[in-house]
Amino acid sequence: MATPPPASSRLRPSSPVRRWLPAIAMLLLSFISYVDRSVLSILSPTILADLHLSAQQYGEAILVFSLCYMAANPIWGWVMDRKGLFWTCFAAVGLWSLASGSHAMMTGLLTMSVFRGVLGFGEGATFPAGLKTVSEALPAEQRSFGLALAYSGGSLGAALTPLIVTPLAIHYGWRAAFVFTAVVGALWLVLWLGLRVAGIYPPKHSQPLEDAVRPVARWNRDLFATAAIYGLGAAPLAFGLYATPLYLSRVLHVSQASLGHMLWVPPAGWEVGYLVFGRLSDLRRRRTVSRPLGVFLFLMVASFLITVVPMFTSVPVVLMLFFLEMFFAGGFVVFALADGASVQPKQNAAFLAGFSISSWALLTGLLLPWLGRLFDQKHYSATLWIVSLCPPVGVALWQLLRRAEVHQ
């Protein structure tokens, strides 16, 4: 009888198709994550009116989500780096699916905040899992696009969720939309168990030789540089997701039913941004290993496009401006993590992603209640300028904190 192959070789995909399957699994994971977190923002005009909550109170509930999400990302990342990907993801998705379904029982600010907090903690596993999977399953010259593919499920989920949940909420009520999210999470868990049986996921223990010759401490200047450029550069993503429905409904008087046909547009820019900038990052890596300062400067300037939104009353034009805002913010995500991963050992990849995303969660959690208050006061231009100034601050901090040389 033939001897079975070692566990490490049996679990690591060998053919090109199998090599990309882990990234596709992470695409589905991030897709579900953003389905679950997007339902509240999409239906916020209806839910806030039904529960008699203000935009500021809504922002406070988002702050709870963001703080829990911020704390959870490095925790889940640390656990993944040490205990393995499979059961960590299984526990996280089970937890957040239960929390997402519980939103159907919201009665006010307290229950909204509690359910958002548990959801945020569970979803903190999503993007550490994506970077860790790509770092272990793909060669260096394919990792940026692999990362973009893994993370693009989030933007895809944000784009498609309005088309799915709005008709569901209109016909069966907004509470039914949250029950739907719990069912979707359960289906992913079944698929994940199927991948376990097939052996298609990154191995628990496999440290490439290239990491053994360049040990880097987990805590270093580049870790904080990546966190700064990610957190501030990607700030427009959160603003686009949470503020677009309110802006369209309050300023341009778009109905909740019509929003369901429009809100896919801004996240589509995020999706396209991930894939375009992921490809560009891989092409750039083949030519040079220099740090991407020029790319960050370009993205920084482009982030100011969103400030012209109040000049237009055309819904298609406003949607396109939010599309571009999220397109360029997606570039910050891809290049920030690609640059950070290039100077960190892969055994710390999940922690790098978790720590960086925590900075984004902290920033957006602090910003959104403030921006919600400005929305209530109809200071829309001020909110747009505040958001557009975040990327320049991130670029400045990245330039200040980073090490000058890439140690390959």
Tab-separated table of C-alpha atoms in Angstrom:
chain	number	residue	atom	x	y	z
A	1	MET	CA	0.000	0.000	0.000
A	2	ALA	CA	1.346	3.417	-0.957
A	3	THR	CA	2.464	5.696	1.832
A	4	PRO	CA	0.251	8.816	2.072
A	5	PRO	CA	2.000	12.119	1.424
A	6	PRO	CA	3.006	14.286	4.351
A	7	ALA	CA	0.322	16.640	5.675
A	8	SER	CA	2.172	19.750	4.539
A	9	SER	CA	2.469	18.617	0.919
A	10	ARG	CA	-1.053	17.212	0.884
A	11	LEU	CA	-2.563	20.524	2.050
A	12	ARG	CA	-0.571	22.878	-0.153
A	13	PRO	CA	-2.145	23.219	-3.623
A	14	SER	CA	0.264	22.196	-6.392
A	15	SER	CA	-1.467	22.822	-9.737
A	16	PRO	CA	-2.251	26.415	-10.826
A	17	VAL	CA	-5.983	25.853	-10.333
A	18	ARG	CA	-5.564	24.426	-6.846
A	19	ARG	CA	-3.010	27.114	-5.999
A	20	TRP	CA	-5.620	29.829	-6.609
A	21	LEU	CA	-8.476	28.060	-4.801
A	22	PRO	CA	-7.447	29.324	-1.340
A	23	ALA	CA	-7.606	32.914	-2.613
A	24	ILE	CA	-11.052	32.211	-4.071
A	25	ALA	CA	-12.170	30.817	-0.701
A	26	MET	CA	-11.009	34.065	0.879
A	27	LEU	CA	-12.924	36.017	-1.780
A	28	LEU	CA	-16.095	34.256	-0.638
A	29	LEU	CA	-15.185	34.922	2.986
A	30	SER	CA	-14.733	38.650	2.450
A	31	PHE	CA	-17.889	38.693	0.314
A	32	ILE	CA	-19.975	37.330	3.173
A	33	SER	CA	-18.281	39.679	5.621
A	34	TYR	CA	-19.389	42.715	3.658
A	35	VAL	CA	-22.845	41.337	2.994
A	36	ASP	CA	-23.314	41.094	6.748
A	37	ARG	CA	-21.895	44.499	7.615
A	38	SER	CA	-23.526	46.348	4.687
A	39	VAL	CA	-27.150	45.478	5.394
A	40	LEU	CA	-27.446	48.014	8.214
A	41	SER	CA	-25.970	50.872	6.185
A	42	ILE	CA	-28.080	50.100	3.109
A	43	LEU	CA	-31.304	49.973	5.094
A	44	SER	CA	-30.254	52.745	7.500
A	45	PRO	CA	-32.856	55.296	6.310
A	46	THR	CA	-35.668	52.818	7.041
A	47	ILE	CA	-34.165	51.314	10.214
A	48	LEU	CA	-33.292	54.664	11.793
A	49	ALA	CA	-36.793	55.946	11.152
A	50	ASP	CA	-38.395	52.750	12.505
A	51	LEU	CA	-36.256	52.718	15.668
A	52	HIS	CA	-36.378	56.527	16.085
A	53	LEU	CA	-32.598	56.935	15.994
A	54	SER	CA	-30.540	59.869	14.705
A	55	ALA	CA	-27.560	59.752	12.374
A	56	GLN	CA	-25.341	60.573	15.344
A	57	GLN	CA	-26.683	57.592	17.297
A	58	TYR	CA	-26.176	55.456	14.208
A	59	GLY	CA	-22.568	56.660	14.141
A	60	GLU	CA	-22.214	55.695	17.810
A	61	ALA	CA	-23.332	52.139	17.033
A	62	ILE	CA	-20.805	52.043	14.202
A	63	LEU	CA	-18.171	53.204	16.691
A	64	VAL	CA	-18.896	50.114	18.812
A	65	PHE	CA	-18.519	47.923	15.733
A	66	SER	CA	-15.275	49.665	14.801
A	67	LEU	CA	-13.733	49.373	18.274
A	68	CYS	CA	-14.542	45.666	18.475
A	69	TYR	CA	-13.337	45.155	14.909
A	70	MET	CA	-10.159	47.081	15.721
A	71	ALA	CA	-9.418	44.924	18.780
A	72	ALA	CA	-10.283	41.668	16.996
A	73	ASN	CA	-8.092	41.997	13.899
A	74	PRO	CA	-4.683	41.579	15.587
A	75	ILE	CA	-6.123	38.996	17.986
A	76	TRP	CA	-7.444	36.806	15.172
A	77	GLY	CA	-4.235	37.420	13.217
A	78	TRP	CA	-2.105	36.318	16.151
A	79	VAL	CA	-4.212	33.184	16.610
A	80	MET	CA	-4.025	32.324	12.890
A	81	ASP	CA	-0.269	32.694	12.810
A	82	ARG	CA	0.043	30.228	15.678
A	83	LYS	CA	-2.954	27.903	15.616
A	84	GLY	CA	-3.757	27.673	11.919
A	85	LEU	CA	-6.278	29.108	9.528
A	86	PHE	CA	-9.068	26.544	9.281
A	87	TRP	CA	-10.577	26.350	12.764
A	88	THR	CA	-9.883	30.004	13.454
A	89	CYS	CA	-11.973	30.997	10.428
A	90	PHE	CA	-14.661	28.473	11.292
A	91	ALA	CA	-15.077	29.912	14.792
A	92	ALA	CA	-15.025	33.509	13.564
A	93	VAL	CA	-17.608	33.019	10.811
A	94	GLY	CA	-19.904	31.084	13.132
A	95	LEU	CA	-19.729	33.876	15.701
A	96	TRP	CA	-20.373	36.747	13.325
A	97	SER	CA	-23.150	34.930	11.432
A	98	LEU	CA	-24.995	34.459	14.716
A	99	ALA	CA	-24.489	38.132	15.565
A	100	SER	CA	-25.616	39.251	12.116
A	101	GLY	CA	-28.826	37.259	12.320
A	102	SER	CA	-29.459	38.705	15.783
A	103	HIS	CA	-29.826	42.159	14.223
A	104	ALA	CA	-33.356	41.058	13.337
A	105	MET	CA	-34.182	41.527	17.031
A	106	MET	CA	-32.945	45.138	17.300
A	107	THR	CA	-35.202	47.431	19.334
A	108	GLY	CA	-33.032	50.517	19.805
A	109	LEU	CA	-29.527	51.884	20.230
A	110	LEU	CA	-28.478	49.414	22.941
A	111	THR	CA	-29.331	46.241	21.040
A	112	MET	CA	-27.954	47.706	17.806
A	113	SER	CA	-24.666	48.495	19.549
A	114	VAL	CA	-24.363	45.064	21.202
A	115	PHE	CA	-25.063	43.142	18.003
A	116	ARG	CA	-22.744	45.402	15.987
A	117	GLY	CA	-19.997	44.860	18.542
A	118	VAL	CA	-20.150	41.058	18.364
A	119	LEU	CA	-20.379	41.241	14.573
A	120	GLY	CA	-17.312	43.480	14.472
A	121	PHE	CA	-15.308	41.147	16.698
A	122	GLY	CA	-16.102	38.086	14.577
A	123	GLU	CA	-15.425	39.858	11.279
A	124	GLY	CA	-11.980	40.845	12.497
A	125	ALA	CA	-10.738	37.487	11.182
A	126	THR	CA	-11.618	38.206	7.555
A	127	PHE	CA	-8.693	40.168	6.181
A	128	PRO	CA	-5.892	38.676	8.304
A	129	ALA	CA	-7.011	35.351	6.820
A	130	GLY	CA	-6.832	36.784	3.306
A	131	LEU	CA	-3.272	38.087	3.565
A	132	LYS	CA	-2.040	34.967	5.347
A	133	THR	CA	-3.601	32.716	2.716
A	134	VAL	CA	-2.070	34.645	-0.181
A	135	SER	CA	1.360	34.845	1.488
A	136	GLU	CA	1.486	31.078	1.930
A	137	ALA	CA	-0.267	29.859	-1.216
A	138	LEU	CA	1.124	32.116	-3.969
A	139	PRO	CA	4.600	33.086	-5.212
A	140	ALA	CA	5.774	36.648	-4.554
A	141	GLU	CA	5.103	37.889	-8.092
A	142	GLN	CA	1.411	36.890	-7.850
A	143	ARG	CA	0.612	37.927	-4.298
A	144	SER	CA	-0.661	41.456	-4.930
A	145	PHE	CA	-3.256	40.249	-7.424
A	146	GLY	CA	-4.018	37.301	-5.153
A	147	LEU	CA	-4.537	39.721	-2.283
A	148	ALA	CA	-6.742	41.885	-4.479
A	149	LEU	CA	-8.765	38.816	-5.453
A	150	ALA	CA	-9.130	37.671	-1.848
A	151	TYR	CA	-10.150	41.120	-0.646
A	152	SER	CA	-12.327	41.909	-3.664
A	153	GLY	CA	-15.101	39.811	-2.201
A	154	GLY	CA	-15.643	42.654	0.257
A	155	SER	CA	-16.245	45.226	-2.429
A	156	LEU	CA	-18.262	42.716	-4.446
A	157	GLY	CA	-20.418	42.052	-1.404
A	158	ALA	CA	-20.892	45.767	-0.806
A	159	ALA	CA	-21.897	46.202	-4.464
A	160	LEU	CA	-24.319	43.279	-4.694
A	161	THR	CA	-25.894	43.467	-1.254
A	162	PRO	CA	-28.174	46.432	-2.137
A	163	LEU	CA	-29.551	44.487	-5.096
A	164	ILE	CA	-30.296	41.510	-2.853
A	165	VAL	CA	-31.437	42.896	0.481
A	166	THR	CA	-33.466	45.914	-0.685
A	167	PRO	CA	-36.170	43.838	-2.444
A	168	LEU	CA	-36.078	41.402	0.473
A	169	ALA	CA	-36.596	44.219	2.984
A	170	ILE	CA	-39.336	45.844	0.922
A	171	HIS	CA	-41.331	42.618	0.605
A	172	TYR	CA	-40.671	40.991	3.996
A	173	GLY	CA	-39.397	43.809	6.219
A	174	TRP	CA	-35.883	44.864	7.175
A	175	ARG	CA	-35.625	42.222	9.909
A	176	ALA	CA	-35.855	39.438	7.314
A	177	ALA	CA	-32.734	40.799	5.623
A	178	PHE	CA	-30.672	40.004	8.708
A	179	VAL	CA	-32.054	36.463	8.921
A	180	PHE	CA	-30.866	36.041	5.340
A	181	THR	CA	-27.293	36.968	6.352
A	182	ALA	CA	-27.227	34.252	9.005
A	183	VAL	CA	-28.274	31.659	6.414
A	184	VAL	CA	-25.521	32.807	4.026
A	185	GLY	CA	-22.934	32.436	6.797
A	186	ALA	CA	-24.110	28.900	7.545
A	187	LEU	CA	-23.759	27.966	3.879
A	188	TRP	CA	-20.166	29.215	3.840
A	189	LEU	CA	-19.372	27.052	6.871
A	190	VAL	CA	-20.628	24.007	4.964
A	191	LEU	CA	-18.395	24.946	2.023
A	192	TRP	CA	-15.440	25.477	4.353
A	193	LEU	CA	-15.896	22.000	5.796
A	194	GLY	CA	-15.889	20.695	2.223
A	195	LEU	CA	-12.536	22.368	1.614
A	196	ARG	CA	-11.262	20.733	4.789
A	197	VAL	CA	-12.177	17.329	3.412
A	198	ALA	CA	-10.544	18.161	0.057
A	199	GLY	CA	-7.411	19.525	1.739
A	200	ILE	CA	-7.541	22.805	-0.214
A	201	TYR	CA	-6.354	25.486	2.199
A	202	PRO	CA	-2.946	26.754	3.335
A	203	PRO	CA	-0.986	24.473	5.639
A	204	LYS	CA	-0.888	25.218	9.334
A	205	HIS	CA	2.888	25.023	9.576
A	206	SER	CA	5.063	25.831	6.586
A	207	GLN	CA	7.672	28.563	6.793
A	208	PRO	CA	9.416	29.196	3.474
A	209	LEU	CA	13.205	29.232	3.508
A	210	GLU	CA	13.274	32.838	2.320
A	211	ASP	CA	11.880	33.931	5.690
A	212	ALA	CA	14.483	31.995	7.616
A	213	VAL	CA	17.306	34.163	6.277
A	214	ARG	CA	15.705	37.537	7.014
A	215	PRO	CA	14.166	37.477	10.501
A	216	VAL	CA	12.257	40.653	11.315
A	217	ALA	CA	10.719	41.458	14.690
A	218	ARG	CA	6.926	41.606	14.734
A	219	TRP	CA	7.011	45.133	16.153
A	220	ASN	CA	8.998	47.463	13.892
A	221	ARG	CA	8.754	50.806	12.147
A	222	ASP	CA	7.387	49.326	8.929
A	223	LEU	CA	4.499	47.750	10.821
A	224	PHE	CA	3.399	51.190	12.039
A	225	ALA	CA	4.077	52.738	8.631
A	226	THR	CA	1.784	50.190	6.975
A	227	ALA	CA	-0.874	50.752	9.615
A	228	ALA	CA	-0.751	54.525	9.041
A	229	ILE	CA	-0.997	54.422	5.251
A	230	TYR	CA	-3.684	51.732	5.343
A	231	GLY	CA	-5.803	53.317	8.053
A	232	LEU	CA	-5.782	56.853	6.660
A	233	GLY	CA	-5.524	56.049	2.955
A	234	ALA	CA	-8.499	53.680	3.084
A	235	ALA	CA	-10.653	55.975	5.248
A	236	PRO	CA	-12.807	56.976	2.228
A	237	LEU	CA	-13.991	53.352	1.947
A	238	ALA	CA	-15.879	53.510	5.234
A	239	PHE	CA	-17.249	56.931	4.401
A	240	GLY	CA	-18.453	55.721	1.006
A	241	LEU	CA	-20.218	52.706	2.509
A	242	TYR	CA	-21.905	54.415	5.425
A	243	ALA	CA	-22.530	57.929	4.129
A	244	THR	CA	-23.590	57.394	0.514
A	245	PRO	CA	-27.107	56.102	1.351
A	246	LEU	CA	-27.711	59.003	3.739
A	247	TYR	CA	-26.335	61.592	1.314
A	248	LEU	CA	-28.440	60.349	-1.568
A	249	SER	CA	-31.604	60.147	0.518
A	250	ARG	CA	-31.227	63.415	2.447
A	251	VAL	CA	-29.624	65.686	-0.125
A	252	LEU	CA	-30.844	64.291	-3.453
A	253	HIS	CA	-34.094	62.830	-2.035
A	254	VAL	CA	-33.593	59.333	-3.429
A	255	SER	CA	-36.105	56.840	-2.012
A	256	GLN	CA	-35.134	53.655	-0.190
A	257	ALA	CA	-36.484	51.556	-3.073
A	258	SER	CA	-34.397	53.489	-5.605
A	259	LEU	CA	-31.299	53.223	-3.432
A	260	GLY	CA	-31.379	49.470	-3.900
A	261	HIS	CA	-30.726	49.983	-7.608
A	262	MET	CA	-27.925	52.529	-7.106
A	263	LEU	CA	-25.790	51.595	-4.122
A	264	TRP	CA	-23.841	48.966	-6.038
A	265	VAL	CA	-22.038	51.713	-7.983
A	266	PRO	CA	-19.595	53.095	-5.337
A	267	PRO	CA	-18.480	49.625	-4.117
A	268	ALA	CA	-17.994	48.622	-7.763
A	269	GLY	CA	-15.249	51.260	-7.851
A	270	TRP	CA	-13.703	49.565	-4.843
A	271	GLU	CA	-13.869	46.188	-6.616
A	272	VAL	CA	-12.290	47.543	-9.798
A	273	GLY	CA	-9.668	49.386	-7.760
A	274	TYR	CA	-8.588	46.204	-5.995
A	275	LEU	CA	-8.165	44.275	-9.233
A	276	VAL	CA	-6.546	47.077	-11.253
A	277	PHE	CA	-4.106	48.150	-8.564
A	278	GLY	CA	-3.398	44.543	-7.608
A	279	ARG	CA	-2.304	43.833	-11.163
A	280	LEU	CA	-0.291	47.046	-11.329
A	281	SER	CA	1.429	46.212	-8.049
A	282	ASP	CA	2.543	42.807	-9.345
A	283	LEU	CA	3.814	44.364	-12.593
A	284	ARG	CA	5.672	47.018	-10.608
A	285	ARG	CA	7.253	44.398	-8.336
A	286	ARG	CA	8.731	42.619	-11.348
A	287	ARG	CA	10.549	45.830	-12.324
A	288	THR	CA	11.576	47.264	-8.951
A	289	VAL	CA	11.576	46.649	-5.206
A	290	SER	CA	11.601	50.350	-4.295
A	291	ARG	CA	8.956	51.683	-1.917
A	292	PRO	CA	5.816	53.003	-3.702
A	293	LEU	CA	5.989	56.675	-2.651
A	294	GLY	CA	5.038	57.901	-6.126
A	295	VAL	CA	1.973	55.656	-6.192
A	296	PHE	CA	0.845	56.916	-2.795
A	297	LEU	CA	1.283	60.555	-3.878
A	298	PHE	CA	-0.857	59.951	-6.962
A	299	LEU	CA	-3.589	58.277	-4.916
A	300	MET	CA	-3.415	61.089	-2.358
A	301	VAL	CA	-4.088	63.773	-4.968
A	302	ALA	CA	-6.880	61.729	-6.523
A	303	SER	CA	-8.621	61.464	-3.144
A	304	PHE	CA	-9.618	65.138	-3.350
A	305	LEU	CA	-12.067	64.431	-6.194
A	306	ILE	CA	-14.774	63.673	-3.636
A	307	THR	CA	-14.817	67.310	-2.459
A	308	VAL	CA	-16.636	68.440	-5.616
A	309	VAL	CA	-19.740	66.333	-4.868
A	310	PRO	CA	-21.824	69.301	-3.540
A	311	MET	CA	-21.360	71.070	-6.886
A	312	PHE	CA	-23.668	68.529	-8.571
A	313	THR	CA	-27.313	67.628	-8.197
A	314	SER	CA	-27.242	64.847	-10.792
A	315	VAL	CA	-27.515	61.447	-9.115
A	316	PRO	CA	-25.403	59.646	-11.789
A	317	VAL	CA	-22.592	62.206	-11.438
A	318	VAL	CA	-22.593	61.947	-7.642
A	319	LEU	CA	-22.541	58.159	-7.855
A	320	MET	CA	-19.588	58.287	-10.249
A	321	LEU	CA	-17.663	60.556	-7.872
A	322	PHE	CA	-18.239	58.115	-5.021
A	323	PHE	CA	-17.193	55.328	-7.430
A	324	LEU	CA	-13.869	57.095	-8.059
A	325	GLU	CA	-13.406	57.805	-4.353
A	326	MET	CA	-13.599	54.103	-3.559
A	327	PHE	CA	-11.558	53.141	-6.633
A	328	PHE	CA	-8.533	55.121	-5.436
A	329	ALA	CA	-9.031	54.058	-1.817
A	330	GLY	CA	-8.826	50.440	-3.021
A	331	GLY	CA	-5.425	51.298	-4.455
A	332	PHE	CA	-4.264	52.408	-1.007
A	333	VAL	CA	-5.329	49.067	0.467
A	334	VAL	CA	-3.508	46.962	-2.123
A	335	PHE	CA	-0.268	48.942	-2.229
A	336	ALA	CA	-0.143	49.442	1.543
A	337	LEU	CA	-0.399	45.729	2.319
A	338	ALA	CA	1.797	44.704	-0.627
A	339	ASP	CA	4.506	47.085	0.563
A	340	GLY	CA	4.118	45.971	4.181
A	341	ALA	CA	4.221	42.283	3.283
A	342	SER	CA	7.396	42.816	1.225
A	343	VAL	CA	9.327	43.913	4.329
A	344	GLN	CA	7.768	41.545	6.883
A	345	PRO	CA	8.210	37.771	7.292
A	346	LYS	CA	5.290	35.695	6.068
A	347	GLN	CA	4.890	33.997	9.428
A	348	ASN	CA	3.606	37.344	10.710
A	349	ALA	CA	1.373	38.068	7.699
A	350	ALA	CA	-1.960	37.680	9.501
A	351	PHE	CA	-0.802	39.903	12.346
A	352	LEU	CA	0.397	42.555	9.865
A	353	ALA	CA	-3.020	42.627	8.194
A	354	GLY	CA	-4.843	42.571	11.521
A	355	PHE	CA	-2.811	45.405	13.016
A	356	SER	CA	-3.140	47.530	9.880
A	357	ILE	CA	-6.880	47.010	9.580
A	358	SER	CA	-7.239	47.830	13.265
A	359	SER	CA	-5.833	51.268	12.560
A	360	TRP	CA	-8.472	51.717	9.860
A	361	ALA	CA	-11.230	50.546	12.193
A	362	LEU	CA	-10.077	52.901	14.958
A	363	LEU	CA	-9.920	55.874	12.627
A	364	THR	CA	-13.301	55.246	11.027
A	365	GLY	CA	-14.877	54.504	14.389
A	366	LEU	CA	-13.728	57.874	15.695
A	367	LEU	CA	-14.658	59.728	12.510
A	368	LEU	CA	-18.141	58.397	11.821
A	369	PRO	CA	-19.965	59.751	14.914
A	370	TRP	CA	-18.416	63.162	14.198
A	371	LEU	CA	-19.316	62.966	10.522
A	372	GLY	CA	-22.800	61.751	11.437
A	373	ARG	CA	-23.239	64.844	13.597
A	374	LEU	CA	-22.123	67.039	10.691
A	375	PHE	CA	-24.625	65.223	8.483
A	376	ASP	CA	-27.397	65.952	10.968
A	377	GLN	CA	-26.344	69.625	10.822
A	378	LYS	CA	-26.246	69.507	6.992
A	379	HIS	CA	-22.536	70.387	6.808
A	380	TYR	CA	-21.964	68.039	3.893
A	381	SER	CA	-19.009	69.868	2.322
A	382	ALA	CA	-17.118	69.774	5.612
A	383	THR	CA	-17.485	65.999	5.843
A	384	LEU	CA	-16.110	65.540	2.329
A	385	TRP	CA	-13.063	67.699	3.020
A	386	ILE	CA	-12.327	65.901	6.285
A	387	VAL	CA	-12.402	62.532	4.535
A	388	SER	CA	-10.235	63.727	1.627
A	389	LEU	CA	-7.563	65.052	4.015
A	390	CYS	CA	-7.051	61.632	5.625
A	391	PRO	CA	-4.913	60.114	2.803
A	392	PRO	CA	-2.361	62.988	2.765
A	393	VAL	CA	-1.860	62.575	6.515
A	394	GLY	CA	-1.391	58.834	5.974
A	395	VAL	CA	1.216	59.368	3.259
A	396	ALA	CA	3.132	61.803	5.476
A	397	LEU	CA	3.162	59.357	8.394
A	398	TRP	CA	4.210	56.466	6.145
A	399	GLN	CA	7.108	58.522	4.794
A	400	LEU	CA	8.143	59.464	8.341
A	401	LEU	CA	7.901	55.989	9.875
A	402	ARG	CA	9.100	53.633	7.160
A	403	ARG	CA	12.602	52.283	6.792
A	404	ALA	CA	14.372	53.551	3.666
A	405	GLU	CA	15.493	50.169	2.330
A	406	VAL	CA	13.546	47.039	1.439
A	407	HIS	CA	15.204	43.956	2.912
A	408	GLN	CA	14.484	41.132	0.519
